[in-house]
Coordinates of C-alpha atoms and ligand atoms in Angstrom, one line a residue:
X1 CA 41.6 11.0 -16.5
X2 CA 40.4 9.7 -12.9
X3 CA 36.3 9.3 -13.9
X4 CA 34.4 8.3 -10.7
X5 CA 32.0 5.1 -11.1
X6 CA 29.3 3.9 -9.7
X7 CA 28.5 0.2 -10.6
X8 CA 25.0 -0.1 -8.3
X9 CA 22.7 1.6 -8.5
X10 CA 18.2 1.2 -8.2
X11 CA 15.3 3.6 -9.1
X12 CA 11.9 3.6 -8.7
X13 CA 11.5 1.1 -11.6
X14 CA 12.4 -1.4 -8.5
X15 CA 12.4 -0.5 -4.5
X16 CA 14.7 3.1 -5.3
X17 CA 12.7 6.3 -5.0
X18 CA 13.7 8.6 -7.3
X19 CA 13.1 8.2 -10.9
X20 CA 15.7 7.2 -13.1
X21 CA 16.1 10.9 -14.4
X22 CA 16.3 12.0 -10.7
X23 CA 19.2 9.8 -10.3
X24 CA 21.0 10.4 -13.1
X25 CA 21.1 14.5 -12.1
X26 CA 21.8 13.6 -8.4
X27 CA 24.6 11.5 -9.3
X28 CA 26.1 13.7 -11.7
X29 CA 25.9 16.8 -9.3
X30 CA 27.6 14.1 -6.5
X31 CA 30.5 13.9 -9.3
X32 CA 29.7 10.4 -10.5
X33 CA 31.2 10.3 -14.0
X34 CA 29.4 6.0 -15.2
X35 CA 26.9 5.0 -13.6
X36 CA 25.4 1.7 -13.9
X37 CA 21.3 1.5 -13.1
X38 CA 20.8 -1.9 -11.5
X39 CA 17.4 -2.4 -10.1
X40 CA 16.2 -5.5 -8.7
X41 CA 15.1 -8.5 -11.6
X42 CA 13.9 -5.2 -14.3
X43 CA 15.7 -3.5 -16.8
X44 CA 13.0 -0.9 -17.7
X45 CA 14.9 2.2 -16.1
X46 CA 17.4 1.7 -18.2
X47 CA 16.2 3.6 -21.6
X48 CA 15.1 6.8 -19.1
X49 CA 18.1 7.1 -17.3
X50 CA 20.2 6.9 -21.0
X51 CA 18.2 10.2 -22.1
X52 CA 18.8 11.9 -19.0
X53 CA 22.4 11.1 -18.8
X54 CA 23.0 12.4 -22.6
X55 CA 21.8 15.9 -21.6
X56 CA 23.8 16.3 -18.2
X57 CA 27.1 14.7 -19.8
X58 CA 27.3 11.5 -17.6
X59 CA 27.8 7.8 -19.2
X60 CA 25.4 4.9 -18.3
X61 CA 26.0 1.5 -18.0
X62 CA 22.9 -0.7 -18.9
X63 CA 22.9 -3.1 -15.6
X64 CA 20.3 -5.3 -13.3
X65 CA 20.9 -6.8 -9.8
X66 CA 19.4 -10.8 -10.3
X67 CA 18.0 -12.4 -7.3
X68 CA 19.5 -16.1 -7.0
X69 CA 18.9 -18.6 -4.6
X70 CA 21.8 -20.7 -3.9
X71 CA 22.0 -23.4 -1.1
X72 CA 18.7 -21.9 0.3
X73 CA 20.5 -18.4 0.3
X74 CA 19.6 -15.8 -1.8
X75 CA 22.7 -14.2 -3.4
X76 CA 22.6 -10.6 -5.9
X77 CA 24.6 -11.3 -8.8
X78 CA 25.1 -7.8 -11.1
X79 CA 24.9 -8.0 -14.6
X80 CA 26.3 -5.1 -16.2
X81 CA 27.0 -3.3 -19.7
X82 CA 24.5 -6.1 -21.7
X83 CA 21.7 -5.6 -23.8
X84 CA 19.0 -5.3 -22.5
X85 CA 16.6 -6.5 -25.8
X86 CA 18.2 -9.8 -25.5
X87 CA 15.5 -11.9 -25.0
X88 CA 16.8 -14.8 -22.9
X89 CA 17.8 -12.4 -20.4
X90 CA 14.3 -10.7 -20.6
X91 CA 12.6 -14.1 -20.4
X92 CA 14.7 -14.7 -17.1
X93 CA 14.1 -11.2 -15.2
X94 CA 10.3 -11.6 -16.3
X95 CA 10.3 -15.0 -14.2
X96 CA 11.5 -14.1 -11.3
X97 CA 8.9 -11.0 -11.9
X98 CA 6.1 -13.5 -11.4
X99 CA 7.5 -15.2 -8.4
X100 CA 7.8 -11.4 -6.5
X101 CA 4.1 -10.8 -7.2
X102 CA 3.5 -14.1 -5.9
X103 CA 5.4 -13.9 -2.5
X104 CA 3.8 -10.6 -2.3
X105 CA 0.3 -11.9 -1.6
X106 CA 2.0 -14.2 0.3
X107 CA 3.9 -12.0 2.4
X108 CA 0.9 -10.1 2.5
X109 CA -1.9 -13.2 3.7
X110 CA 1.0 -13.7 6.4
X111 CA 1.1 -10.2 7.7
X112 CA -2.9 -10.7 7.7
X113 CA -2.2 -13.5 10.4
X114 CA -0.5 -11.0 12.5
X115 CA -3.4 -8.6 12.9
X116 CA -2.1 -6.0 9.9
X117 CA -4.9 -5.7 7.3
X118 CA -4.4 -4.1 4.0
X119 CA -0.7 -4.9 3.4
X120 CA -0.7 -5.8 -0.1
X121 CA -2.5 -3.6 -1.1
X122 CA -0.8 -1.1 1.0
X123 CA 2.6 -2.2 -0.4
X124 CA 1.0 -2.1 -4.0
X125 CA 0.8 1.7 -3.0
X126 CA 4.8 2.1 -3.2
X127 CA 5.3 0.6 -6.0
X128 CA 5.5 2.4 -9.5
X129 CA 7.3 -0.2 -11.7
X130 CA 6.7 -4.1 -12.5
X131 CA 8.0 -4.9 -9.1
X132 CA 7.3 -5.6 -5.9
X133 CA 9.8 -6.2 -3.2
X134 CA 9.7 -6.3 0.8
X135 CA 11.3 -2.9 0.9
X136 CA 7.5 -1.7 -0.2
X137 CA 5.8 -3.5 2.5
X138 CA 8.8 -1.6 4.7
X139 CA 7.5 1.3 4.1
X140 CA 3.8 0.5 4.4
X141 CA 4.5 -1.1 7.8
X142 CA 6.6 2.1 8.7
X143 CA 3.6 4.4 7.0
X144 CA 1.5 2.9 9.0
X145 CA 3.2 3.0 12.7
X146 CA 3.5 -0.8 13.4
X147 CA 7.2 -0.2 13.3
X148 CA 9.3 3.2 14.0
X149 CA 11.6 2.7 10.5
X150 CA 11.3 0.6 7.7
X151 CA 14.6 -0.9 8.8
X152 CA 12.6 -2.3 12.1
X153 CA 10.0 -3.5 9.8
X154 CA 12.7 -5.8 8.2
X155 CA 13.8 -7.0 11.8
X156 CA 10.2 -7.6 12.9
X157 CA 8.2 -9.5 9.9
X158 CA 10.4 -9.1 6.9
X159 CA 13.4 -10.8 7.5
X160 CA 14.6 -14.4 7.5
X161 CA 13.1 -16.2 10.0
X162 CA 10.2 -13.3 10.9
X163 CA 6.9 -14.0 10.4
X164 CA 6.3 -12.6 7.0
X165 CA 9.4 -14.2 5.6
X166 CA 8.9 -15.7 2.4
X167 CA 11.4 -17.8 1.3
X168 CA 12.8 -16.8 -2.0
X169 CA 12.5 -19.2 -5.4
X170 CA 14.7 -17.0 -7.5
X171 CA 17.0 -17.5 -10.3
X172 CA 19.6 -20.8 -9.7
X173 CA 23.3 -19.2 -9.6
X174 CA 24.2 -20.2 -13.7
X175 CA 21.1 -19.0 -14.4
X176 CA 21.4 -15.9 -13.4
X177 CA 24.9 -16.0 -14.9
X178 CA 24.0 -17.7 -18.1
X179 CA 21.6 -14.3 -18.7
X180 CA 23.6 -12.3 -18.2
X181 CA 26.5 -13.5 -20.2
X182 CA 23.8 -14.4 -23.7
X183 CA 23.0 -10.4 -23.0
X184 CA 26.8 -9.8 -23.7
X185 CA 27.2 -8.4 -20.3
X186 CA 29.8 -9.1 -17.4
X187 CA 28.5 -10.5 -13.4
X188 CA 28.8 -9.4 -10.6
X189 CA 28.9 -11.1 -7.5
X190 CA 27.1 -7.8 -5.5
X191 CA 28.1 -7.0 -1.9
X192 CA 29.8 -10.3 -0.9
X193 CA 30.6 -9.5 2.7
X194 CA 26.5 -9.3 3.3
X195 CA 26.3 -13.0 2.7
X196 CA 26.2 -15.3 6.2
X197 CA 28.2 -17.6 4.3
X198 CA 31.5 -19.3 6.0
X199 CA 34.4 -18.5 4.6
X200 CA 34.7 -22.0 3.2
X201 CA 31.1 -22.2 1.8
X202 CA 31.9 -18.2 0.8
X203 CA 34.8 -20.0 -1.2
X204 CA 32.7 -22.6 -3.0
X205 CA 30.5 -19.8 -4.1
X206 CA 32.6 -17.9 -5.9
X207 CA 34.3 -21.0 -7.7
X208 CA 31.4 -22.2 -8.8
X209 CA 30.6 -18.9 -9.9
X210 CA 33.6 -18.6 -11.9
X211 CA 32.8 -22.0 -13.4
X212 CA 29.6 -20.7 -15.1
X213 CA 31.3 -17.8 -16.5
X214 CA 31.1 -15.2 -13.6
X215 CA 34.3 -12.4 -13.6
X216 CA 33.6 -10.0 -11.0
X217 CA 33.1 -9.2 -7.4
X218 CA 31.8 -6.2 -5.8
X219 CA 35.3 -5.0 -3.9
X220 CA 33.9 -2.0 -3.0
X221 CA 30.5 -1.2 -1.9
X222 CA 27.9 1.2 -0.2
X223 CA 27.1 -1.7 2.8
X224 CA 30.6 -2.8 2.8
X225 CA 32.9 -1.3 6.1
X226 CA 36.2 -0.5 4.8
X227 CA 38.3 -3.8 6.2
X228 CA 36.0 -5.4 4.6
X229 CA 36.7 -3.7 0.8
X230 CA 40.8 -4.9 1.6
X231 CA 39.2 -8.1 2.5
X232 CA 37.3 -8.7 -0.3
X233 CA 40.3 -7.0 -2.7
X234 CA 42.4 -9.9 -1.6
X235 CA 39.7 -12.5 -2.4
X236 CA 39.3 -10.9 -5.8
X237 CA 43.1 -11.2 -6.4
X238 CA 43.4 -14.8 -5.4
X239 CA 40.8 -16.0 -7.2
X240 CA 41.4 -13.6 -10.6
X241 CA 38.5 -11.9 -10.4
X242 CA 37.6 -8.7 -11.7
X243 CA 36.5 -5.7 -9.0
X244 CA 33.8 -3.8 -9.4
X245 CA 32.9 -0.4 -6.8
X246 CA 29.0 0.2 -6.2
X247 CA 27.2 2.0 -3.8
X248 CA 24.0 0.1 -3.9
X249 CA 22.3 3.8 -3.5
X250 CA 18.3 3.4 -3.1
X251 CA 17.4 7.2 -2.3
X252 CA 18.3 10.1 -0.6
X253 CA 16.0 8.7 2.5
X254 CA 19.1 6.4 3.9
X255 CA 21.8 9.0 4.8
X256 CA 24.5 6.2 4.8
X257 CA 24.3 5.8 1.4
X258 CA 25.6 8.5 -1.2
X259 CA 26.5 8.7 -4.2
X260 CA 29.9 9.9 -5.2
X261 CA 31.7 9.1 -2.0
X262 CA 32.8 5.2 -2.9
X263 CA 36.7 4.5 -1.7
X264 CA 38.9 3.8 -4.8
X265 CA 39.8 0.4 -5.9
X266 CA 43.0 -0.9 -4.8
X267 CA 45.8 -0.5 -7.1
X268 CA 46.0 -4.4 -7.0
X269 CA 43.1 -5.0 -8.5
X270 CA 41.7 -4.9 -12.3
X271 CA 38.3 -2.6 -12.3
X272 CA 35.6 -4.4 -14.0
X273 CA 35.3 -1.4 -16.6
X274 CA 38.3 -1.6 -18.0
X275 CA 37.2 -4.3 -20.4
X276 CA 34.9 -2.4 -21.7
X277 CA 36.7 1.1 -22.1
X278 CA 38.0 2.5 -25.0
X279 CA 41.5 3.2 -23.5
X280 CA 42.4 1.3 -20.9
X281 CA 44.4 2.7 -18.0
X282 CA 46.2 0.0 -16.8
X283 CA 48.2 -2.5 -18.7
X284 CA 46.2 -4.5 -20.7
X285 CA 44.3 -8.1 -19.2
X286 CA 46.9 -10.9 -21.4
X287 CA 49.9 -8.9 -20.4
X288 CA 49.3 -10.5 -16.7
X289 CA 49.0 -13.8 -17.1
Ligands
LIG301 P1 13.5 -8.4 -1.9 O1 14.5 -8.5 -3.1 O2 12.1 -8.0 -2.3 O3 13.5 -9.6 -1.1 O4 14.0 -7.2 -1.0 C1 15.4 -7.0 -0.8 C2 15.7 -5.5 -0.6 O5 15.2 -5.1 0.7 C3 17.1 -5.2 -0.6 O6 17.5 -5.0 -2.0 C4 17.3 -4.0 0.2 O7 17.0 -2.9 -0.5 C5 16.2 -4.2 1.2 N1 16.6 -4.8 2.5 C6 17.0 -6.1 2.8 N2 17.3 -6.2 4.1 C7 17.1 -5.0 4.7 C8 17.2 -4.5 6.0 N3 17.6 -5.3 7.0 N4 16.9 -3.2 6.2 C9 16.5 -2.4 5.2 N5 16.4 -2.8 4.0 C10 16.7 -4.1 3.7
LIG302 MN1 17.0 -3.0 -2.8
LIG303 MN1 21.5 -6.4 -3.2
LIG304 MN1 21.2 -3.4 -4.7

C-alpha cells in the first residue's frame, strides 16, 4: 500500500491557523494518509488532532519543530513519533516557551522605536496557544497596513538583521536532540536547504548532529525547490541518514503550500517511518550495512 505522509506540519497551538481538528480533515480530504503535527516549541495540539484523526480514519504522528541556536544560527530540528508526557522533553519545550514571550516584548519595545504602537499587544491578538512567534506580529504589522503581506513584514522589521530582530536564545543543537531522543522519538533536521550555511559548515552540522543521536533529514519539503530534494537525498545517503518528506503547511492563507502534493522520496533513500511501521516496505535497516 503506497500511504501518503506528511511529516510537518503546525496549527494554531503555534503560528498555523487552523485548529488541529481543521487540519486533520483538510489533510485527509488532500489524501494525506500520517500526518505528523509539529508546531513550534508546544506539543499541546497533539491530543486534539489524535481524536479528530480517529474519526476521519487518518494516522497521527505525535511531533514538535525545536528551535536551536547553533553557531549564532537558529536551526528546526523535528522530533517525531515520542511521547509527549515525557517530562524532560516537556521541561525543554516549556523553556524555550519563556524565552518567546520574552523576545516578544522585546520585539515589541523595538517596533515601539520605530513609530508602531501596540505591537505586542497587537500580536498577543493572533495568538491562541502558549506561543508567540514573529509570524503573529506578521500579521499585526500586515493587519495593520505598515506592510502590504506579512511576508514584507518579515523583510522589513522581522528578519535577521531588521530592526525588530531579536536574536534567538533557543535550545543548543544536543539539547534539542537529547529531548527528543529521552521522549523515545526520532530528529529531524527540518528543511536543510533554508539554512545560509556553507556547504562545509552545512557538513559539520549534520555530523555533529549525528554525534548526539540525530537520524534524519528533511529530503523532501514544502520550502524546498525540487533540485534541491535530489540534493539533499544525496546528502542523506552519504551521511546514512534517514529521509523524512514534510510540507511545513501553516494554513490555507500561503497557496504554495499544500497538503498532499509532497514529491516521493527517492528510491535511494530509507523513509524515516519505516522504523516505526508495523510492516516495513523495504528491506529491513541491518540487511544494509
Ligand atoms: P519564530 O520561530 O517566532 O522566530 O518564527 C519563525 C516562523 O516565522 C517560521 O516558522 C515561519 O513560519 C515564519 N517565517 C520565517 N521567515 C519568514 C519569511 N521570510 N516570510 C514568512 N514567514 C516567515
Ligand atoms: Mn512557522
Ligand atoms: Mn521551520
Ligand atoms: Mn515548520
Amino acid at each position: 500500500m503506497n500511504r501518503r505522509y506528511d511529516m510537518h506540519t503546525h496549527s494554531l497551538c503555534s503560528d498555523g491557523t487552523l485548529s488541529p481538528t481543521e487540519l486533520i480533515i483538510r489533510a485527509r480530504a488532500s489524501g494525506v494518509d500520517v500526518l505528523a503535527l509539529t508546531d513550534h516549541d508546544v506539543t499541546d495540539g497533539i491530543a486534539e488532532a489524535q481524536a479528530a484523526a480517529d474519526k476521519v480514519g487518518l494516522a497521527v504522528i505525535a511531533g514538535v519543530e525545536i528551535s536551536v541556536t547553533w553557531e549564532g544560527q537558529t536551526l528546526h530540528i523535528v522530533g517525531l513519533n515520542m511521547d509527549v508526557s515525557n517530562t524532560s522533553l516537556q521541561q525543554g519545550l516549556s523553556g524555550l516557551r519563556e524565552f518567546r514571550q520574552w523576545r516578544a516584548q522585546e520585539i515589541g519595545r523595538r517596533l515601539q522605536k520605530k513609530r508602531i504602537e501596540g505591537a505586542f499587544e497587537g500580536a498577543m491578538r493572533y495568538v491562541h496557544g502558549s506561543i508567540v512567534s514573529r509570524t503573529h506580529f506578521a500579521r499585526f504589522l500586515f493587519e495593520q497596513g505598515f506592510v502590504h503581506s506579512p511576508q514584507q513584514a518579515f523583510k522589513q522589521f522581522l528578519a535577521r538583521g531588521k530592526p525588530a530582530y531579536v536574536p534567538g536564545k533557543w535550545a543548543a543543537l544536543d539539547q534539542a536532540v537529547g529531548w527528543i531522543r529521552a521522549a523515545g522519538g526520532v530528529a529531524v533536521v527540518a528543511h536543510p536547504a533554508r539554512y545560509k550555511l556553507s556547504a562545509g559548515k552545512l557538513r559539520r552540522m549534520l555530523g555533529e548532529f549525528r554525534e548526539c543521536g540525530g537520524t534524519a533529514i528533511e529530503v523532501i519539503s514544502g520550502s524546498h525547490q525540487p533540485e534541491m530534494n535530489r540534493h539533499f537525498a544525496g546528502i542523506c545517503l552519504e551521511h546514512g541518514f534517514h529521509a523524512s518528506a514534510g510540507s511545513d503547511y501553516h494554513g490555507p492563507e500561503n497557496p504554495w503550500v499544500d497538503l498532499g502534493r509532497l514529491p516521493s522520496i527517492p528510491e535511494s533513500c530509507i523513509p524515516v517511518w519505516h522504523a516505526w511501521e508495523e510492516k516495513p516496505i523495504a528491506a529491513p535497516l541491518s540487511n544494509l550495512g
